[in-house]
CSV table of C-alpha atoms and ligand atoms in Angstrom, one decimal:
chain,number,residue,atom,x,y,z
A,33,UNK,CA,0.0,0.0,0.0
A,34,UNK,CA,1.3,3.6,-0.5
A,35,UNK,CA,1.9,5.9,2.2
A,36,UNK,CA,3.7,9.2,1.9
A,37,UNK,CA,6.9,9.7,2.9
A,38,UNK,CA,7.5,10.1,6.2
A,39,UNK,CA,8.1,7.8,9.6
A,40,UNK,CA,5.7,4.9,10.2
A,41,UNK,CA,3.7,5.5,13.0
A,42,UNK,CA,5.6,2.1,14.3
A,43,UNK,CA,8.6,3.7,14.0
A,44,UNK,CA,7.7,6.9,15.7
A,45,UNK,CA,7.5,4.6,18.6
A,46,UNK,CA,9.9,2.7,18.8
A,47,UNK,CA,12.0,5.6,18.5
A,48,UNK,CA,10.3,7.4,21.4
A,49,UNK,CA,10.7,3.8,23.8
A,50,UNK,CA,14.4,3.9,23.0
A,51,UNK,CA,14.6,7.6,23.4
A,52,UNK,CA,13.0,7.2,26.8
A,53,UNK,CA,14.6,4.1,28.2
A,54,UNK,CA,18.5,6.2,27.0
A,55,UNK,CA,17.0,9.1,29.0
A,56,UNK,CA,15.9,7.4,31.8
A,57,UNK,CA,19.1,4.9,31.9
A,58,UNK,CA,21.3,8.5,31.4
A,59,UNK,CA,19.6,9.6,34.6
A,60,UNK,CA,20.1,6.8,36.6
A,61,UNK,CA,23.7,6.2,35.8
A,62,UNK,CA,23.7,10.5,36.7
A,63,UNK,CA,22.6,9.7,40.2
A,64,UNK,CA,25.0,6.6,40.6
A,65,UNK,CA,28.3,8.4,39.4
A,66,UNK,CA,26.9,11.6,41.6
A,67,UNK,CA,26.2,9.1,44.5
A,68,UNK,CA,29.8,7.8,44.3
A,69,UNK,CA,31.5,10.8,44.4
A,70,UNK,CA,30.5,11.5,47.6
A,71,UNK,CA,32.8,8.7,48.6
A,72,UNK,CA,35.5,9.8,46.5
A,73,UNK,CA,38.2,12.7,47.3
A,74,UNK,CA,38.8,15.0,45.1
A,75,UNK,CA,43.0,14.8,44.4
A,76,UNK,CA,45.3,11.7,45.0
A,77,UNK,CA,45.8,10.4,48.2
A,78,UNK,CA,48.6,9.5,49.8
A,79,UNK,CA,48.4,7.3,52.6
A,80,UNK,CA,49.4,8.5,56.1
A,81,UNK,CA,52.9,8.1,57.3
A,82,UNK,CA,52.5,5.0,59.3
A,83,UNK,CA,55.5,3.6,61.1
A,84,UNK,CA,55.3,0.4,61.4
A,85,UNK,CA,54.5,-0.5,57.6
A,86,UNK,CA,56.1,-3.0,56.5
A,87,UNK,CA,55.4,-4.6,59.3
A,88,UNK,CA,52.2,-3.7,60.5
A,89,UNK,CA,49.0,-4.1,57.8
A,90,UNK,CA,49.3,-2.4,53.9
A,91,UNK,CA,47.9,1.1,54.2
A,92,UNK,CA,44.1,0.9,52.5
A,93,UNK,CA,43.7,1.7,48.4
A,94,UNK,CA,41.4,4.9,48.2
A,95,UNK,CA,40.7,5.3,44.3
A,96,UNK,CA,40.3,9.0,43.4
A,97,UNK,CA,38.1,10.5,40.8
A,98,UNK,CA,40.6,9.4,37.7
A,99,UNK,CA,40.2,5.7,39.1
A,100,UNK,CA,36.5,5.8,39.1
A,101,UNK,CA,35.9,7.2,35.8
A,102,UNK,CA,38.2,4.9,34.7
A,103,UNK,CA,36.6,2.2,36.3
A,104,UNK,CA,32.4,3.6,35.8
A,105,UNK,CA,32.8,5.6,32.2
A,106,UNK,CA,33.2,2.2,30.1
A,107,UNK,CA,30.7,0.2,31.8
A,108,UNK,CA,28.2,3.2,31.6
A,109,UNK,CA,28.4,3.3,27.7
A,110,UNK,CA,28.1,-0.5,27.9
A,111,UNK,CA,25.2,-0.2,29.5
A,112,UNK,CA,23.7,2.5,27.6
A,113,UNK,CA,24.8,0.7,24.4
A,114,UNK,CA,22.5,-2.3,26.4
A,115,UNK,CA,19.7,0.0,26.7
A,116,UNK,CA,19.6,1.5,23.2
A,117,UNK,CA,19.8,-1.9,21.2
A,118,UNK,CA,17.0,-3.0,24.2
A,119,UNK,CA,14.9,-0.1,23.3
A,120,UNK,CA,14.7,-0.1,19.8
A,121,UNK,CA,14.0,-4.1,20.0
A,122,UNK,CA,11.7,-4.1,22.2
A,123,UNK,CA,10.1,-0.8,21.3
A,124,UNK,CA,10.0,-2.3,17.6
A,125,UNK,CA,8.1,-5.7,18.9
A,126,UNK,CA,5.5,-3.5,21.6
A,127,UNK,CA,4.8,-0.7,19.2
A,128,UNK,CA,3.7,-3.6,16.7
A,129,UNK,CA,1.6,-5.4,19.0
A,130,UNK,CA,0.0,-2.5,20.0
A,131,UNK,CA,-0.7,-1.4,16.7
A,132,UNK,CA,-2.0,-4.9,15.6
A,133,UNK,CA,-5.6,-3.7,15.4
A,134,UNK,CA,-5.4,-0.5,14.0
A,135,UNK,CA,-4.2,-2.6,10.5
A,136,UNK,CA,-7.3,-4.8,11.3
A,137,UNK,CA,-9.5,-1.9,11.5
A,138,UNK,CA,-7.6,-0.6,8.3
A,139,UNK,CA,-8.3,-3.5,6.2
A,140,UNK,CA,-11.9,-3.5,7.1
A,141,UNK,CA,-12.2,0.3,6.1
A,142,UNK,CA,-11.0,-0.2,2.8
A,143,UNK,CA,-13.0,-3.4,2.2
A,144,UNK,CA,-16.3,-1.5,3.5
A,145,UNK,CA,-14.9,1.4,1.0
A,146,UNK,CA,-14.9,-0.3,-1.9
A,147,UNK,CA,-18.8,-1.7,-1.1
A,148,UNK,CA,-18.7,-4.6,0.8
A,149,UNK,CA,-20.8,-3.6,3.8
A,150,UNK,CA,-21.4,-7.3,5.2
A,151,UNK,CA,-18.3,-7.8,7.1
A,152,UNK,CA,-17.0,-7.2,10.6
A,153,UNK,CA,-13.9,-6.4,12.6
A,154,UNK,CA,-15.1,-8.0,15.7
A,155,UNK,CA,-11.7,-7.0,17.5
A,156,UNK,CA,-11.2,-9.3,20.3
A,157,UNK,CA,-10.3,-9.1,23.4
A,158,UNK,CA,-11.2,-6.6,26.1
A,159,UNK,CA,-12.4,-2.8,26.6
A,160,UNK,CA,-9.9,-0.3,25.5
A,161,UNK,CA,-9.2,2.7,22.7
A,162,UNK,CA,-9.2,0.3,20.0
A,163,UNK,CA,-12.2,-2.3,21.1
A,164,UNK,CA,-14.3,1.2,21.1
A,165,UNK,CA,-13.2,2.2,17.9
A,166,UNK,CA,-13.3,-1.1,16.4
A,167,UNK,CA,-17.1,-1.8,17.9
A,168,UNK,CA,-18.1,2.0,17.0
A,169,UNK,CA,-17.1,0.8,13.3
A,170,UNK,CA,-19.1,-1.7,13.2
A,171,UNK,CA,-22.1,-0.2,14.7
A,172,UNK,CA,-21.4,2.1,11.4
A,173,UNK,CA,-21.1,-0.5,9.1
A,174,UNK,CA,-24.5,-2.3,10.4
A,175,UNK,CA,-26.3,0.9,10.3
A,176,UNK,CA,-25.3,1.4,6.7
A,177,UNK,CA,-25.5,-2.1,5.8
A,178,UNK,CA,-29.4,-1.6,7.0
A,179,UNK,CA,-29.8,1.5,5.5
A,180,UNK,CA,-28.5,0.5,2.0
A,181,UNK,CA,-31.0,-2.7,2.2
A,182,UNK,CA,-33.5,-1.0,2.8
A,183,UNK,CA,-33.2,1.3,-0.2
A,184,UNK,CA,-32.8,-1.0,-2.6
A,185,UNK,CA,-36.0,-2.7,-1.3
A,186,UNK,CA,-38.1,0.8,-1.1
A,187,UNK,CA,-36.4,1.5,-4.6
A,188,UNK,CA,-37.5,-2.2,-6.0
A,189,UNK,CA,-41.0,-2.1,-4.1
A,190,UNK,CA,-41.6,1.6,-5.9
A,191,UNK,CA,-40.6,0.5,-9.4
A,192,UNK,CA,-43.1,-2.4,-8.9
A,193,UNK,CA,-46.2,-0.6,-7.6
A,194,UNK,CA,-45.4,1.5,-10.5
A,195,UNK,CA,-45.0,-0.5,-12.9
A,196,UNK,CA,-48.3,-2.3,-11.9
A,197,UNK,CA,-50.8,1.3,-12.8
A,198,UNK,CA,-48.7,1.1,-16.3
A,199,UNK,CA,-48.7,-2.6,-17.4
A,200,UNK,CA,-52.6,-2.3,-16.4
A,201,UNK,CA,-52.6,1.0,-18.8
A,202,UNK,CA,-51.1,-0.9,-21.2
A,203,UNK,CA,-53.4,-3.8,-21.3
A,204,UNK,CA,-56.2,-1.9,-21.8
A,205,UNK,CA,-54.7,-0.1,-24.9
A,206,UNK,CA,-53.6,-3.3,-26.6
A,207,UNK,CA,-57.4,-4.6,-26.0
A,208,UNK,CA,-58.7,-0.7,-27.7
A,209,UNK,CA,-56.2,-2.2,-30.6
A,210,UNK,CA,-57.6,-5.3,-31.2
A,211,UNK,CA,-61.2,-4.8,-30.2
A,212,UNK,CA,-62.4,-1.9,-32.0
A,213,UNK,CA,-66.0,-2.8,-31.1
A,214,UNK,CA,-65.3,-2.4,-27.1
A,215,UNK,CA,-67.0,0.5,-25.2
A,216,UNK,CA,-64.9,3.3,-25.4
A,217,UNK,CA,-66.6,5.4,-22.5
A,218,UNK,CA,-65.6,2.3,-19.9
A,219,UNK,CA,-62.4,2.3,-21.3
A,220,UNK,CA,-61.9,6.3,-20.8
A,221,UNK,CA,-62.8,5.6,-17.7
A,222,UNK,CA,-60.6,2.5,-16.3
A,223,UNK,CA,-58.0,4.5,-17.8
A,224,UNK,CA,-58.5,7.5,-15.7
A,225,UNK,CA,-58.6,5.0,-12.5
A,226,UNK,CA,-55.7,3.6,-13.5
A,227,UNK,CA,-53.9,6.9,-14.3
A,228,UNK,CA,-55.1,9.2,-11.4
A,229,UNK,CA,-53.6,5.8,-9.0
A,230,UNK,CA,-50.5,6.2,-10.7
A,231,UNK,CA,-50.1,9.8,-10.1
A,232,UNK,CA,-51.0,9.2,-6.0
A,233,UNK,CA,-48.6,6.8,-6.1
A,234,UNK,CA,-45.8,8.9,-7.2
A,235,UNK,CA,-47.3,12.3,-5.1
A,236,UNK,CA,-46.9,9.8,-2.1
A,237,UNK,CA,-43.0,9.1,-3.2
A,238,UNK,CA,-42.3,12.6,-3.3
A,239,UNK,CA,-43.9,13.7,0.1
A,240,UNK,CA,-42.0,10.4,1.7
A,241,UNK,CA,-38.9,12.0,0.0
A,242,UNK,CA,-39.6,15.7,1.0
A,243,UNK,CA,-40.3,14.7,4.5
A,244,UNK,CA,-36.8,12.6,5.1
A,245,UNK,CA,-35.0,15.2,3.4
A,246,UNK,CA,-36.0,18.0,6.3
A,247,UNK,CA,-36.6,20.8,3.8
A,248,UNK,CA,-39.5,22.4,4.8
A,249,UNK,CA,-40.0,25.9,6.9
A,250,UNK,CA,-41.3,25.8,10.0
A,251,UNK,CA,-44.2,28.0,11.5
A,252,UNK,CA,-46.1,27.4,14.6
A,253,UNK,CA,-49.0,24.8,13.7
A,254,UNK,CA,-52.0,24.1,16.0
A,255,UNK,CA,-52.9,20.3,15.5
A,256,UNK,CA,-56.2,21.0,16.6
A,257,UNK,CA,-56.9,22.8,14.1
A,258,UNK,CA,-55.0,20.1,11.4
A,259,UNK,CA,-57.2,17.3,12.8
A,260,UNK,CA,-60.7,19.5,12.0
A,261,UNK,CA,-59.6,20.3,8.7
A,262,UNK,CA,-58.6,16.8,8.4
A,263,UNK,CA,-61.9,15.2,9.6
A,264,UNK,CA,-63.8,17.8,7.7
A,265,UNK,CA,-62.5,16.9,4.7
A,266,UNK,CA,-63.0,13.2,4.9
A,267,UNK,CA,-66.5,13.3,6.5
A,268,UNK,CA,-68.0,11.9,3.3
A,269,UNK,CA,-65.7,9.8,2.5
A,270,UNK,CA,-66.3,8.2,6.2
A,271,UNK,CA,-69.8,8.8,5.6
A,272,UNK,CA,-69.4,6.2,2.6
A,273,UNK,CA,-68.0,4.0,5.1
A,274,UNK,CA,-70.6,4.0,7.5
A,275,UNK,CA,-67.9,5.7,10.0
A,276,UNK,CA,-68.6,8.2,12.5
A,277,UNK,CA,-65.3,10.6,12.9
A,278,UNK,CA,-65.2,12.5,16.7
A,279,UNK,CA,-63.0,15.4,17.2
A,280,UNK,CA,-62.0,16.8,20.4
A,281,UNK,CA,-58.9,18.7,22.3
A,282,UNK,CA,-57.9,21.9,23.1
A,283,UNK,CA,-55.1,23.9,21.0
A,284,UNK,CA,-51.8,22.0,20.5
A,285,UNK,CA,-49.5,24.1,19.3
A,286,UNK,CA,-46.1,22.9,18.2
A,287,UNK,CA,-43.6,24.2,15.4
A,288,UNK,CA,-43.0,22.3,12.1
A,289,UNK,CA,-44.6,22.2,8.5
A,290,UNK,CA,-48.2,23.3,8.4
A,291,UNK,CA,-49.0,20.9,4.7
A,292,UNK,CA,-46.9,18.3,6.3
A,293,UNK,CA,-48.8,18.4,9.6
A,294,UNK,CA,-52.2,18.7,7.8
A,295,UNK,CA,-51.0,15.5,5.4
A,296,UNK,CA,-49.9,13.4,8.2
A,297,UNK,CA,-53.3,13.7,10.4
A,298,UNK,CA,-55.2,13.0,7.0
A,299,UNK,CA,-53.4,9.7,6.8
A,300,UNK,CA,-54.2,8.9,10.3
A,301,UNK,CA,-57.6,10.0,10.0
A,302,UNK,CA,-58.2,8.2,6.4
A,303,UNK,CA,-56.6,4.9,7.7
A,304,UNK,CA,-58.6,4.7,10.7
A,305,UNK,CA,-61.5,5.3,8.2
A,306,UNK,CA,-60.3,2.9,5.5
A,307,UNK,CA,-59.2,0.0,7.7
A,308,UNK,CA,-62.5,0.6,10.0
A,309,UNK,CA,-65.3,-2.0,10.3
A,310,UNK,CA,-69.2,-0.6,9.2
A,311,UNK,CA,-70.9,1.3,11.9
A,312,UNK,CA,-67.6,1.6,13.6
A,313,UNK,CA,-65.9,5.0,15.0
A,314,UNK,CA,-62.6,7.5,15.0
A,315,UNK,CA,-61.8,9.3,17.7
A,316,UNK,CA,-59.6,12.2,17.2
A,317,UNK,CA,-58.0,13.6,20.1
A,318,UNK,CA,-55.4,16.4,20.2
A,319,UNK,CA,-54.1,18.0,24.0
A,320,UNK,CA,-51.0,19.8,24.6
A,321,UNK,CA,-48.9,18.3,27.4
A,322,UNK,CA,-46.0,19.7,29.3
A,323,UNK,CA,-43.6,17.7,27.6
A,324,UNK,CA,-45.2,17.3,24.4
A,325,UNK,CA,-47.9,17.7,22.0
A,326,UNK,CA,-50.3,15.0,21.5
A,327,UNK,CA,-52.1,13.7,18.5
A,328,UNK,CA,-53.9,10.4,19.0
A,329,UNK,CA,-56.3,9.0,16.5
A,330,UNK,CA,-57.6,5.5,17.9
A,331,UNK,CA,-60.4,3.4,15.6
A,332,UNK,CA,-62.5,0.3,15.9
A,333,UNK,CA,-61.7,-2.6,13.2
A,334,UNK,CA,-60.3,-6.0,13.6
A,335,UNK,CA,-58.0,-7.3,15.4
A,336,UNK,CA,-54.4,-6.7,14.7
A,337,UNK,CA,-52.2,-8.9,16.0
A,338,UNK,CA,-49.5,-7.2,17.9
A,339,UNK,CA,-45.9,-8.6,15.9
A,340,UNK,CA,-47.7,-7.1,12.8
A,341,UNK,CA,-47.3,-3.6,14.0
A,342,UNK,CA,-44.0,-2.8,13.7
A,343,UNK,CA,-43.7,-3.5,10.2
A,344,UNK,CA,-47.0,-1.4,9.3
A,345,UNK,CA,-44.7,1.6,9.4
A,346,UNK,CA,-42.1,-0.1,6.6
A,347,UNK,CA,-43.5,1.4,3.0
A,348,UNK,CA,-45.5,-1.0,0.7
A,349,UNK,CA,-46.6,-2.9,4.1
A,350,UNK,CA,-50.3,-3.3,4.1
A,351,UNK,CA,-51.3,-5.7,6.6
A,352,UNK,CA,-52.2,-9.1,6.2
A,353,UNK,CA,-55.1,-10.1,3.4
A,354,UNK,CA,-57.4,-11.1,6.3
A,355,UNK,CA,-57.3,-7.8,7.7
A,356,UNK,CA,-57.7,-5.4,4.5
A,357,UNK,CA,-61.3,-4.3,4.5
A,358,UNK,CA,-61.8,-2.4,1.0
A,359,UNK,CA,-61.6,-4.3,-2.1
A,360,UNK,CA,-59.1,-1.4,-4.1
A,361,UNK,CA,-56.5,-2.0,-1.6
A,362,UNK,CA,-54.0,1.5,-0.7
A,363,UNK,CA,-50.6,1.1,-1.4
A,364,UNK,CA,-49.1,0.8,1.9
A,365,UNK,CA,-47.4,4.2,2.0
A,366,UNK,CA,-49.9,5.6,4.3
A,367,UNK,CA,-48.1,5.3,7.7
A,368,UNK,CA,-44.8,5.4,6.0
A,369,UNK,CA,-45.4,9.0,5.3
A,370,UNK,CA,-47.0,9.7,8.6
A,371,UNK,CA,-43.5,8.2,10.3
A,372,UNK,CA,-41.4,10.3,8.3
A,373,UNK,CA,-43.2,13.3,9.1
A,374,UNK,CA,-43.4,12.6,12.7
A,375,UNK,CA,-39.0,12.2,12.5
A,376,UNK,CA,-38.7,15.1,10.3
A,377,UNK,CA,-40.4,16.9,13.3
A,378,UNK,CA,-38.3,15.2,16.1
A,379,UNK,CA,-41.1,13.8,17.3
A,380,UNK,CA,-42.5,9.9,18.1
A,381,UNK,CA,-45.1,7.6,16.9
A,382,UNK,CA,-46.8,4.7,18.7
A,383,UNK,CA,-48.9,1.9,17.7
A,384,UNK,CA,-51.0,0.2,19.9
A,385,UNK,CA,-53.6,-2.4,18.9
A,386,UNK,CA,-56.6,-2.4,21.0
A,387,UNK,CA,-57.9,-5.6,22.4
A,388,UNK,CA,-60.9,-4.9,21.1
A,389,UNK,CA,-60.1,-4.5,17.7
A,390,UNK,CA,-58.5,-1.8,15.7
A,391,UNK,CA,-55.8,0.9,16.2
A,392,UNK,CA,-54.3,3.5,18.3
A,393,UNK,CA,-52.1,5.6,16.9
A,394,UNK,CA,-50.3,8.2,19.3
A,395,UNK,CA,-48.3,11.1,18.2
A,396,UNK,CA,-45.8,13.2,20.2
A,397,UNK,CA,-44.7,16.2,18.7
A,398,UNK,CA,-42.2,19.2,20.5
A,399,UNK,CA,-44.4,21.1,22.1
A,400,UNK,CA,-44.7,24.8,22.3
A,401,UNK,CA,-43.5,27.1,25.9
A,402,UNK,CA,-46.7,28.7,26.7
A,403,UNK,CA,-47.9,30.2,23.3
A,404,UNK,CA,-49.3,33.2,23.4
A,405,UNK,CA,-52.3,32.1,21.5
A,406,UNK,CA,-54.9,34.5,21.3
A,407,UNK,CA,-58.1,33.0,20.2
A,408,UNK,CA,-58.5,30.2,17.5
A,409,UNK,CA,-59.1,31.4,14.1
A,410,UNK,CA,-62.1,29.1,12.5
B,263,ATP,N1,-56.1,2.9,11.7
B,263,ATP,C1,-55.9,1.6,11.3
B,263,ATP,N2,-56.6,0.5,11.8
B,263,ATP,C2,-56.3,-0.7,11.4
B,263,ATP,N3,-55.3,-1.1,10.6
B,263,ATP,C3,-54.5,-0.1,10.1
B,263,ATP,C4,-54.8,1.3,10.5
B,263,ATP,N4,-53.8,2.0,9.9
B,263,ATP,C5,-53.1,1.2,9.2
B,263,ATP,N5,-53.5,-0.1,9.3
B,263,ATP,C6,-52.9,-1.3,8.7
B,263,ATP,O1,-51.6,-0.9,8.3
B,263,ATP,C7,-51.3,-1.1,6.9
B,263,ATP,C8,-50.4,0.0,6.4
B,263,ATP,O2,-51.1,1.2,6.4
B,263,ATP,P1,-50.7,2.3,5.4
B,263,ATP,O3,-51.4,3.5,5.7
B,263,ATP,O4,-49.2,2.4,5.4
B,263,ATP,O5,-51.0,1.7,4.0
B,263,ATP,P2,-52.5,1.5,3.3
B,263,ATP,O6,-53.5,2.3,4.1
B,263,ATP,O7,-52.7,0.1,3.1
B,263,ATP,O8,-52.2,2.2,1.9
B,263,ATP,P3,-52.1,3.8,1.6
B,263,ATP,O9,-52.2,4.5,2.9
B,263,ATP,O10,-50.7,3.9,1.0
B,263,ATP,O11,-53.2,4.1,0.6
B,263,ATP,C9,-52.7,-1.1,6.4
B,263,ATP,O12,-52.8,-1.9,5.2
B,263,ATP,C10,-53.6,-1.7,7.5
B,263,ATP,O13,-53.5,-3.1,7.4
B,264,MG,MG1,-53.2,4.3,4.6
C-alpha cells in the first residue's frame, strides 16, 4: 500500500521507547556516578605516614576520581549501548503489538470502502481505545449495511407498484387495438382509474422523499386545528363508510410544516376510516402536554395482532389479506409518510392495537413554551 513519505507510526515509537529508556538509563547512571562521588576525594591520596608498615597491615587503596571514571565511564556506555539496542528491539516488537488492530480496522475500512458492507472487525479481546473504535465501526457498518438494504427494497417495491398502474394501462390499450367494437366510455374511464392511482402513487413518493430530506419551513401549527380540517375533509368519504369521525382537544401548538402536519393527520384519519369496520368509529384527540404535543387518533376494526405492527410503518406494508377491508387495496405508504413526518419533526409515533379490535395511533410532537395564543381562528 502507499503511504507518503514520512516515519511509520511504528517507528515513531519505537524511536520514542528507546529515546526514553537512553534518558531514563542516562539519569540513573547521573545519580550513581553523583552518589559515588561523595565517597571519593577530590585529588590523589597519599596514605598517612604510618610507622610500622612494613610490618604492620598495607595502608588501604582509596581510588580517586581518575580511578572511578576509569573504572564507571566504560561500563556506563556499555550499559547504555545495552539500553539502546533493548529499546529499539523491544520498542520495535511492543509498538507492533500495539498497533496490531489499527491494521485490522484498516483493512476492514478499505474493504467496507470499496462496497462490501457485510463484514466485521469483531476485535477481540477486552475494553480499550481500539475495542471502542473497532465496535463504534461496526455499529457504522450495520447501520449502513441496514440502510442500504432497505433502499434497494423501497427502490424495488416503488418501481413495482409502478410499474403495476402502467402494465394495467397498457393492457387496456392493446385490448382498444384489437377490439375496436369495445365500449370506449368504460375504457376512458378505467384509464382514468388507473392513471389518477399512478399519479398518487408517485405524489406519495415525493412527500415520503420531501419529509426525510428536512426541507420544509417551520411555523407554529396548532394540531387542533389540522385534525378538523382533516376530519372535515373526509367526512363523506367516512360517511361512505358508515364511520362516524369524533374530534375533540384543546389547541396543540407545536412548530413544524403546516401541509406536512395537515397531510400526516389526513393519513391517520383516512386509515382509521379505511381500515375501520361498518358502523364503527374514530376518535380524534389532540391535547398539549408539558412535555409534548399530543395527537392520538384511535379506531375500531379487527383485530391486529401485535408482531404485525411494527412493520405497518415499513412502506409498501399493508397488513395481512385477512385484515384489508376495502376491495381497491392503498398502497401501503400511508403510515410510512405519517413516520417520516413525525421524525422530520423530532417527534414519536406509537402503535398500539386495541384488544378490542383496531388501532391506536399516538403522536408526540415538541411542544410549544406557553404560546401566546390568542383566540383560534375558524
Ligand atoms: N387505523 C388503522 N386501523 C387498522 N389497521 C390499520 C390502520 N392504519 C393502518 N393499518 C394497517 O396498516 C397497513 C399499512 O397502512 P398504510 O397507511 O401504510 O397503508 P395503506 O393504508 O394500506 O395504503 P395507503 O395509505 O398507501 O393508501 C394497512 O394496510 C392496514 O393493514
Ligand atoms: Mg393508509
Amino acid at each position: 500500500m502507499d503511504r507518503t513519505p514520512g516515519l511509520s507510526v511504528r517507528l515513531k515509537l519505537t524511536l520514542s521507547y528507546a529515546g526514553f529508556l537512553l534518558v531514563a538509563g542516562a539519569l540513573l547512571l547521573a545519580v550513581v556516578w553523583v552518589f559515588l562521588l561523595r565517597y571519593v576525594p577530590e585529588g590523589v591520596i597519599t596514605p598517612g605516614p604510618s610507622n610500622d608498615w612494613p610490618r604492620g597491615p598495607a595502608p588501604q587503596f582509596i581510588p580517586n576520581r581518575n580511578d572511578l571514571q576509569r573504572a564507571f565511564v566504560p561500563r556506563a556506555v556499555t550499559a547504555m549501548g545495552f539500553l539502546l539496542v533493548f529499546g529499539l528491539l523491544g520498542g520495535w516488537l511492543l509498538a507492533g503489538r500495539m498497533l496490531a488492530p489499527l491494521t485490522r480496522i484498516t483493512h476492514a475500512t478499505r474493504l467496507a470502502s470499496t462496497g462490501s458492507l457485510s463484514q466485521r472487525i469483531r476485535l477481540p479481546g477486552h475494553k480499550d481505545e481500539f475495542r471502542e473504535l473497532a465496535d463504534a465501526f461496526d455499529t457504522m457498518l450495520e447501520r449502513l449495511e441496514a440502510h442500504v438494504t432497505e433502499q434497494q427494497r423501497f427502490a424495488a417495491n416503488a418501481s413495482h407498484e409502478l410499474r403495476t398502474p402502467l402494465a394495467v394501462s397498457k393492457t387496456i390499450l392493446d385490448v382498444a387495438r384489437t377490439d375496436p367494437n369495445r365500449d370506449t366510455d368504460e375504457m376512458i374511464d378505467r384509464l382514468h382509474a388507473v392513471n389518477t392511482r399512478a399519479i398518487d402513487l408517485t405524489e406519495a413518493l415525493l412527500l415520503l422523499s420531501r419529509a426525510d430530506r428536512r426541507s420544509f419551513a417551520r411555523e407554529r401549527v396548532d394540531l387542533s386545528l389540522a385534525a378538523e380540517e382533516a376530519t372535515e375533509t373526509l367526512l363523506p368519504f367516512a360517511e361512505k363508510h358508515g364511520v362516524t369521525v369524533e374530534t375533540s382537544g384543546d389547541i396543540t401548538p407545536t412548530i413544524g410544516s403546516q401541509a406536512l402536519l395537515l397531510q400526516l393527520t389526513m393519513n391517520l384519519v383516512h386509515n382509521a376510516i379505511v381500515h375501520n369496520v361498518p358502523g364503527g368509529t374514530v376518535r380524534v384527540h389532540t391535547e398539549a402536554r408539558p412535555d409534548a404535543s399530543v395527537l392520538r387518533v384511535e379506531n375500531t376494526g379487527y383485530l391486529l395482532p401485535p408482531e404485525l405492527l411494527p412493520t405497518l410503518l415499513e412502506p409498501f406494508q399493508r397488513g395481512t389479506e385477512r385484515i384489508r377491508t376495502d376491495e381497491q387495496a392503498g398502497v401501503g405508504l400511508g403510515l410510512a409518510i405519517v413516520h417520516s413526518i413525525v421524525r422530520a419533526h423530532d417527534g414519536t409515533l406509537d402503535l398500539t392495537a386495541r384488544p378490542a379490535g383496531g388501532l391506536l395511533v399516538t403522536i408526540r410532537l415538541p411542544g410549544m413554551p406557553q404560546a401566546p395564543y390568542a383566540s383560534r381562528a375558524h
